[in-house]
Amino acid sequence: MASAWQSVLSVHQRIVDNGDKRTDPWLLVYSPVPVALIFLVYLCVVWAGPRLMKHREPVDLKVVLIVYNFAMVGLSGYMFCEFLVTSWLSSYSLLCQPVDYSNSPLALRMARACWWFFFSKVIELSDTIFFILRKKDSQLTVLHIFHHGPLMFNWWAGIKYVPGGQSFFIGLINSFIHAVMYSYYGLAALGPHMQKYLWWKRYLTSLQLVQLILFLLHSGYNLFADCDFPDSMNLLVFTYCITLFVLFGNFYYQSYLRKKKQK
């Protein structure tokens, strides 16, 4: 038992020692343990939450949802601008961009943008809590949970080991998509009278699918290109995006194409 524990500690030490020393002091970055604990709590909430709410009335979160969703629009817009401006000023390449591990102002600015993107994935776990409190249990799908939980780990690895470089492309595109997505949720939270202006709901899933195709092309190209960026990270992104594409594609088919055929 003691030997197994020593092995765990040894692996943990290698994980924390091999990261980017610039980002180690930042919140939740140095060790994977805090993020793992957050994920375990998240899974417990997903399991226990609907059971605790079963015999309770849905919680009225209208004001909270309006503030939360439009705050996320602001955060997503900020991250998009940071990724765009910093990559532009740094003359980043869309095809092959190694990580700049220096302490130059632009390198640190990109690393901070990546940290905010990682931290936004922690904040977005709130989406699940709001579904549970409002008794929208049908929204707690495999797609929803798989999209929110493991993505947090992916971006913890990103900010820990590769805060910049090729990572900026995912942050740039996804921040834009989320600004659009949370705009929809914020408008929807204003009340039923907004529904006539939200005809573009189905296109949100289309945007998600388009971004996943872009990520697959981007990471797939860099798996075979001669680029000074870890293949392990490109492979992680590629594999995760394939899984998400299947889940989002199934959701789009079930929600729109199948219903259209039935009509």
mmCIF file of C-alpha atoms in Angstrom:
data_model
loop_
_atom_site.group_PDB
_atom_site.id
_atom_site.type_symbol
_atom_site.label_atom_id
_atom_site.label_comp_id
_atom_site.label_asym_id
_atom_site.label_seq_id
_atom_site.Cartn_x
_atom_site.Cartn_y
_atom_site.Cartn_z
ATOM 1 C CA MET A 1 0.000 0.000 0.000
ATOM 2 C CA ALA A 2 2.813 2.371 0.933
ATOM 3 C CA SER A 3 4.589 1.512 -2.308
ATOM 4 C CA ALA A 4 1.467 2.292 -4.362
ATOM 5 C CA TRP A 5 1.071 5.620 -2.583
ATOM 6 C CA GLN A 6 4.712 6.459 -3.256
ATOM 7 C CA SER A 7 4.114 5.702 -6.942
ATOM 8 C CA VAL A 8 1.140 8.063 -6.982
ATOM 9 C CA LEU A 9 3.186 10.794 -5.340
ATOM 10 C CA SER A 10 6.010 10.200 -7.814
ATOM 11 C CA VAL A 11 3.651 10.547 -10.793
ATOM 12 C CA HIS A 12 2.125 13.674 -9.274
ATOM 13 C CA GLN A 13 5.568 15.173 -8.783
ATOM 14 C CA ARG A 14 6.482 14.538 -12.408
ATOM 15 C CA ILE A 15 3.239 16.180 -13.522
ATOM 16 C CA VAL A 16 3.847 19.348 -11.517
ATOM 17 C CA ASP A 17 7.581 19.516 -12.263
ATOM 18 C CA ASN A 18 7.269 19.314 -16.052
ATOM 19 C CA GLY A 19 4.837 22.213 -16.436
ATOM 20 C CA ASP A 20 5.385 25.811 -17.482
ATOM 21 C CA LYS A 21 6.900 27.569 -14.456
ATOM 22 C CA ARG A 22 5.345 30.891 -15.483
ATOM 23 C CA THR A 23 1.804 29.631 -14.917
ATOM 24 C CA ASP A 24 2.453 27.537 -11.777
ATOM 25 C CA PRO A 25 1.520 30.367 -9.340
ATOM 26 C CA TRP A 26 -1.816 30.985 -11.081
ATOM 27 C CA LEU A 27 -5.081 29.745 -9.577
ATOM 28 C CA LEU A 28 -5.743 25.981 -10.039
ATOM 29 C CA VAL A 29 -2.710 25.455 -12.295
ATOM 30 C CA TYR A 30 0.172 24.026 -10.236
ATOM 31 C CA SER A 31 -1.371 20.628 -9.445
ATOM 32 C CA PRO A 32 -4.142 18.565 -11.064
ATOM 33 C CA VAL A 33 -5.582 17.737 -7.635
ATOM 34 C CA PRO A 34 -7.842 20.836 -7.230
ATOM 35 C CA VAL A 35 -9.294 20.378 -10.726
ATOM 36 C CA ALA A 36 -9.826 16.657 -10.061
ATOM 37 C CA LEU A 37 -11.666 17.491 -6.820
ATOM 38 C CA ILE A 38 -13.847 20.033 -8.655
ATOM 39 C CA PHE A 39 -14.679 17.362 -11.226
ATOM 40 C CA LEU A 40 -15.570 14.804 -8.530
ATOM 41 C CA VAL A 41 -17.837 17.329 -6.807
ATOM 42 C CA TYR A 42 -19.396 18.078 -10.203
ATOM 43 C CA LEU A 43 -20.175 14.381 -10.755
ATOM 44 C CA CYS A 44 -21.670 14.141 -7.269
ATOM 45 C CA VAL A 45 -23.889 17.149 -7.985
ATOM 46 C CA VAL A 46 -24.999 15.606 -11.299
ATOM 47 C CA TRP A 47 -25.925 12.390 -9.482
ATOM 48 C CA ALA A 48 -27.431 13.783 -6.279
ATOM 49 C CA GLY A 49 -28.898 17.061 -7.537
ATOM 50 C CA PRO A 50 -31.917 15.680 -9.459
ATOM 51 C CA ARG A 51 -32.688 13.331 -6.553
ATOM 52 C CA LEU A 52 -32.664 16.185 -4.041
ATOM 53 C CA MET A 53 -34.865 18.309 -6.311
ATOM 54 C CA LYS A 54 -37.315 15.500 -7.117
ATOM 55 C CA HIS A 55 -39.951 16.564 -4.599
ATOM 56 C CA ARG A 56 -39.154 20.280 -4.636
ATOM 57 C CA GLU A 57 -40.431 23.084 -6.807
ATOM 58 C CA PRO A 58 -38.129 24.455 -9.522
ATOM 59 C CA VAL A 59 -36.096 27.436 -8.356
ATOM 60 C CA ASP A 60 -36.832 30.765 -10.074
ATOM 61 C CA LEU A 61 -33.448 31.833 -11.434
ATOM 62 C CA LYS A 62 -34.556 34.407 -14.007
ATOM 63 C CA VAL A 63 -32.450 37.282 -12.674
ATOM 64 C CA VAL A 64 -29.467 35.026 -11.977
ATOM 65 C CA LEU A 65 -29.602 33.577 -15.495
ATOM 66 C CA ILE A 66 -29.832 36.989 -17.143
ATOM 67 C CA VAL A 67 -26.827 38.286 -15.187
ATOM 68 C CA TYR A 68 -24.850 35.063 -15.601
ATOM 69 C CA ASN A 69 -25.415 34.642 -19.332
ATOM 70 C CA PHE A 70 -24.631 38.229 -20.261
ATOM 71 C CA ALA A 71 -21.575 38.148 -17.965
ATOM 72 C CA MET A 72 -20.408 35.088 -19.912
ATOM 73 C CA VAL A 73 -20.993 36.991 -23.154
ATOM 74 C CA GLY A 74 -18.688 39.707 -21.805
ATOM 75 C CA LEU A 75 -16.039 37.213 -20.692
ATOM 76 C CA SER A 76 -16.181 35.327 -23.997
ATOM 77 C CA GLY A 77 -15.895 38.589 -25.931
ATOM 78 C CA TYR A 78 -12.916 39.631 -23.817
ATOM 79 C CA MET A 79 -11.129 36.316 -24.410
ATOM 80 C CA PHE A 80 -11.848 36.440 -28.136
ATOM 81 C CA CYS A 81 -10.327 39.914 -28.375
ATOM 82 C CA GLU A 82 -7.289 38.877 -26.330
ATOM 83 C CA PHE A 83 -6.631 35.813 -28.480
ATOM 84 C CA LEU A 84 -7.156 37.765 -31.686
ATOM 85 C CA VAL A 85 -5.122 40.860 -30.800
ATOM 86 C CA THR A 86 -2.254 39.010 -29.100
ATOM 87 C CA SER A 87 -1.887 36.462 -31.899
ATOM 88 C CA TRP A 88 -2.004 39.275 -34.464
ATOM 89 C CA LEU A 89 0.628 41.351 -32.671
ATOM 90 C CA SER A 90 2.780 38.235 -32.234
ATOM 91 C CA SER A 91 2.448 37.314 -35.938
ATOM 92 C CA TYR A 92 1.093 33.872 -35.072
ATOM 93 C CA SER A 93 0.774 31.272 -37.808
ATOM 94 C CA LEU A 94 -2.542 29.479 -38.258
ATOM 95 C CA LEU A 95 -0.782 26.338 -39.487
ATOM 96 C CA CYS A 96 2.150 25.941 -37.111
ATOM 97 C CA GLN A 97 2.755 28.009 -34.002
ATOM 98 C CA PRO A 98 5.118 26.808 -31.252
ATOM 99 C CA VAL A 99 4.629 28.028 -27.688
ATOM 100 C CA ASP A 100 6.614 31.099 -26.666
ATOM 101 C CA TYR A 101 7.818 30.225 -23.148
ATOM 102 C CA SER A 102 9.603 33.539 -22.660
ATOM 103 C CA ASN A 103 8.620 36.304 -20.236
ATOM 104 C CA SER A 104 7.998 38.819 -22.997
ATOM 105 C CA PRO A 105 4.828 40.922 -22.572
ATOM 106 C CA LEU A 106 3.054 39.307 -25.533
ATOM 107 C CA ALA A 107 3.974 35.759 -24.473
ATOM 108 C CA LEU A 108 2.623 36.392 -20.962
ATOM 109 C CA ARG A 109 -0.461 38.091 -22.386
ATOM 110 C CA MET A 110 -1.235 34.995 -24.456
ATOM 111 C CA ALA A 111 -0.642 32.752 -21.444
ATOM 112 C CA ARG A 112 -3.070 34.858 -19.391
ATOM 113 C CA ALA A 113 -5.673 34.611 -22.160
ATOM 114 C CA CYS A 114 -5.277 30.821 -22.061
ATOM 115 C CA TRP A 115 -5.705 30.846 -18.260
ATOM 116 C CA TRP A 116 -8.927 32.841 -18.523
ATOM 117 C CA PHE A 117 -10.152 30.372 -21.118
ATOM 118 C CA PHE A 118 -9.356 27.455 -18.801
ATOM 119 C CA PHE A 119 -11.026 29.200 -15.858
ATOM 120 C CA SER A 120 -14.106 29.939 -17.961
ATOM 121 C CA LYS A 121 -14.551 26.169 -18.313
ATOM 122 C CA VAL A 122 -14.678 25.912 -14.517
ATOM 123 C CA ILE A 123 -17.270 28.703 -14.384
ATOM 124 C CA GLU A 124 -19.357 26.991 -17.071
ATOM 125 C CA LEU A 125 -19.988 24.039 -14.753
ATOM 126 C CA SER A 126 -22.636 26.389 -13.341
ATOM 127 C CA ASP A 127 -24.747 25.618 -16.429
ATOM 128 C CA THR A 128 -25.361 22.140 -15.032
ATOM 129 C CA ILE A 129 -26.261 23.437 -11.567
ATOM 130 C CA PHE A 130 -28.817 25.811 -13.084
ATOM 131 C CA PHE A 131 -30.414 22.949 -15.034
ATOM 132 C CA ILE A 132 -30.729 20.920 -11.839
ATOM 133 C CA LEU A 133 -32.192 23.768 -9.771
ATOM 134 C CA ARG A 134 -34.719 24.508 -12.513
ATOM 135 C CA LYS A 135 -35.541 20.772 -12.803
ATOM 136 C CA LYS A 136 -34.476 20.663 -16.463
ATOM 137 C CA ASP A 137 -33.179 17.129 -16.036
ATOM 138 C CA SER A 138 -33.667 16.341 -19.721
ATOM 139 C CA GLN A 139 -30.754 18.700 -20.389
ATOM 140 C CA LEU A 140 -28.371 16.527 -18.343
ATOM 141 C CA THR A 141 -27.382 14.439 -21.329
ATOM 142 C CA VAL A 142 -24.173 12.546 -22.005
ATOM 143 C CA LEU A 143 -23.305 15.328 -24.449
ATOM 144 C CA HIS A 144 -23.771 18.031 -21.822
ATOM 145 C CA ILE A 145 -21.763 16.286 -19.092
ATOM 146 C CA PHE A 146 -19.004 15.091 -21.432
ATOM 147 C CA HIS A 147 -18.760 18.564 -22.946
ATOM 148 C CA HIS A 148 -18.358 20.314 -19.582
ATOM 149 C CA GLY A 149 -16.371 17.892 -17.428
ATOM 150 C CA PRO A 150 -13.426 16.541 -19.461
ATOM 151 C CA LEU A 151 -13.003 19.866 -21.300
ATOM 152 C CA MET A 152 -11.888 21.392 -18.017
ATOM 153 C CA PHE A 153 -9.075 18.793 -17.788
ATOM 154 C CA ASN A 154 -8.076 19.374 -21.393
ATOM 155 C CA TRP A 155 -7.589 23.047 -20.758
ATOM 156 C CA TRP A 156 -5.878 22.487 -17.431
ATOM 157 C CA ALA A 157 -3.268 20.541 -19.429
ATOM 158 C CA GLY A 158 -3.230 23.394 -21.927
ATOM 159 C CA ILE A 159 -2.469 26.134 -19.404
ATOM 160 C CA LYS A 160 -0.086 23.861 -17.483
ATOM 161 C CA TYR A 161 2.075 22.776 -20.425
ATOM 162 C CA VAL A 162 1.247 24.735 -23.613
ATOM 163 C CA PRO A 163 -0.191 28.173 -22.701
ATOM 164 C CA GLY A 164 -0.093 29.619 -26.185
ATOM 165 C CA GLY A 165 1.130 28.405 -29.541
ATOM 166 C CA GLN A 166 -1.398 26.255 -31.397
ATOM 167 C CA SER A 167 -3.722 26.450 -28.373
ATOM 168 C CA PHE A 168 -4.742 29.989 -29.299
ATOM 169 C CA PHE A 169 -6.736 28.731 -32.314
ATOM 170 C CA ILE A 170 -9.147 26.728 -30.152
ATOM 171 C CA GLY A 171 -9.532 29.576 -27.670
ATOM 172 C CA LEU A 172 -10.174 32.088 -30.438
ATOM 173 C CA ILE A 173 -12.881 30.099 -32.234
ATOM 174 C CA ASN A 174 -14.553 28.712 -29.110
ATOM 175 C CA SER A 175 -14.704 32.122 -27.403
ATOM 176 C CA PHE A 176 -16.553 33.513 -30.418
ATOM 177 C CA ILE A 177 -18.993 30.565 -30.468
ATOM 178 C CA HIS A 178 -19.661 30.945 -26.750
ATOM 179 C CA ALA A 179 -20.282 34.676 -27.073
ATOM 180 C CA VAL A 180 -23.024 33.829 -29.592
ATOM 181 C CA MET A 181 -24.330 30.925 -27.498
ATOM 182 C CA TYR A 182 -24.586 32.848 -24.224
ATOM 183 C CA SER A 183 -26.192 35.745 -26.091
ATOM 184 C CA TYR A 184 -28.960 33.339 -27.076
ATOM 185 C CA TYR A 185 -29.330 32.021 -23.517
ATOM 186 C CA GLY A 186 -29.334 35.554 -22.100
ATOM 187 C CA LEU A 187 -32.044 36.704 -24.494
ATOM 188 C CA ALA A 188 -34.081 33.547 -23.844
ATOM 189 C CA ALA A 189 -33.855 34.178 -20.078
ATOM 190 C CA LEU A 190 -35.568 37.563 -20.545
ATOM 191 C CA GLY A 191 -38.870 35.793 -21.061
ATOM 192 C CA PRO A 192 -41.223 34.094 -23.564
ATOM 193 C CA HIS A 193 -41.740 37.364 -25.453
ATOM 194 C CA MET A 194 -38.200 36.988 -26.820
ATOM 195 C CA GLN A 195 -38.868 33.654 -28.537
ATOM 196 C CA LYS A 196 -39.931 35.264 -31.815
ATOM 197 C CA TYR A 197 -36.441 36.795 -32.052
ATOM 198 C CA LEU A 198 -34.640 33.517 -31.365
ATOM 199 C CA TRP A 199 -35.375 31.696 -34.620
ATOM 200 C CA TRP A 200 -31.643 31.102 -35.004
ATOM 201 C CA LYS A 201 -31.442 28.565 -32.155
ATOM 202 C CA ARG A 202 -30.821 25.573 -34.457
ATOM 203 C CA TYR A 203 -27.821 27.322 -35.980
ATOM 204 C CA LEU A 204 -26.024 27.226 -32.627
ATOM 205 C CA THR A 205 -25.526 23.475 -33.023
ATOM 206 C CA SER A 206 -24.438 24.038 -36.622
ATOM 207 C CA LEU A 207 -21.804 26.492 -35.380
ATOM 208 C CA GLN A 208 -20.623 23.928 -32.831
ATOM 209 C CA LEU A 209 -20.239 21.328 -35.576
ATOM 210 C CA VAL A 210 -18.369 23.756 -37.831
ATOM 211 C CA GLN A 211 -15.927 24.650 -35.048
ATOM 212 C CA LEU A 212 -15.292 20.965 -34.331
ATOM 213 C CA ILE A 213 -14.501 20.370 -38.012
ATOM 214 C CA LEU A 214 -12.050 23.290 -37.893
ATOM 215 C CA PHE A 215 -10.403 21.853 -34.770
ATOM 216 C CA LEU A 216 -10.156 18.405 -36.363
ATOM 217 C CA LEU A 217 -8.536 19.841 -39.493
ATOM 218 C CA HIS A 218 -6.207 22.033 -37.453
ATOM 219 C CA SER A 219 -5.029 19.386 -34.981
ATOM 220 C CA GLY A 220 -5.036 16.646 -37.641
ATOM 221 C CA TYR A 221 -2.783 18.690 -39.906
ATOM 222 C CA ASN A 222 -0.361 19.349 -37.060
ATOM 223 C CA LEU A 223 -0.160 15.680 -36.149
ATOM 224 C CA PHE A 224 1.682 15.130 -39.437
ATOM 225 C CA ALA A 225 3.299 18.534 -39.977
ATOM 226 C CA ASP A 226 6.835 19.286 -38.841
ATOM 227 C CA CYS A 227 5.830 21.692 -36.095
ATOM 228 C CA ASP A 228 7.428 22.307 -32.703
ATOM 229 C CA PHE A 229 4.231 21.651 -30.759
ATOM 230 C CA PRO A 230 3.568 18.458 -28.739
ATOM 231 C CA ASP A 231 1.861 15.755 -30.807
ATOM 232 C CA SER A 232 0.335 14.463 -27.570
ATOM 233 C CA MET A 233 -1.693 17.664 -27.234
ATOM 234 C CA ASN A 234 -2.784 17.587 -30.879
ATOM 235 C CA LEU A 235 -3.809 13.941 -30.480
ATOM 236 C CA LEU A 236 -5.769 14.776 -27.313
ATOM 237 C CA VAL A 237 -7.643 17.559 -29.116
ATOM 238 C CA PHE A 238 -8.238 15.412 -32.208
ATOM 239 C CA THR A 239 -9.635 12.457 -30.229
ATOM 240 C CA TYR A 240 -11.822 14.621 -27.996
ATOM 241 C CA CYS A 241 -13.237 16.522 -30.983
ATOM 242 C CA ILE A 242 -14.145 13.318 -32.812
ATOM 243 C CA THR A 243 -16.177 12.201 -29.784
ATOM 244 C CA LEU A 244 -17.854 15.592 -29.468
ATOM 245 C CA PHE A 245 -18.611 15.684 -33.194
ATOM 246 C CA VAL A 246 -20.422 12.344 -32.944
ATOM 247 C CA LEU A 247 -22.421 13.526 -29.906
ATOM 248 C CA PHE A 248 -23.280 16.933 -31.372
ATOM 249 C CA GLY A 249 -24.112 15.343 -34.732
ATOM 250 C CA ASN A 250 -26.496 12.914 -33.049
ATOM 251 C CA PHE A 251 -28.090 15.788 -31.119
ATOM 252 C CA TYR A 252 -28.571 17.790 -34.320
ATOM 253 C CA TYR A 253 -30.103 14.803 -36.098
ATOM 254 C CA GLN A 254 -32.469 13.950 -33.238
ATOM 255 C CA SER A 255 -33.491 17.569 -32.586
ATOM 256 C CA TYR A 256 -33.927 18.852 -36.129
ATOM 257 C CA LEU A 257 -33.558 16.385 -38.992
ATOM 258 C CA ARG A 258 -35.530 13.522 -37.424
ATOM 259 C CA LYS A 259 -38.343 15.820 -36.277
ATOM 260 C CA LYS A 260 -38.491 17.331 -39.758
ATOM 261 C CA LYS A 261 -38.847 13.855 -41.303
ATOM 262 C CA GLN A 262 -41.587 12.965 -38.828
ATOM 263 C CA LYS A 263 -43.536 16.099 -39.741
#
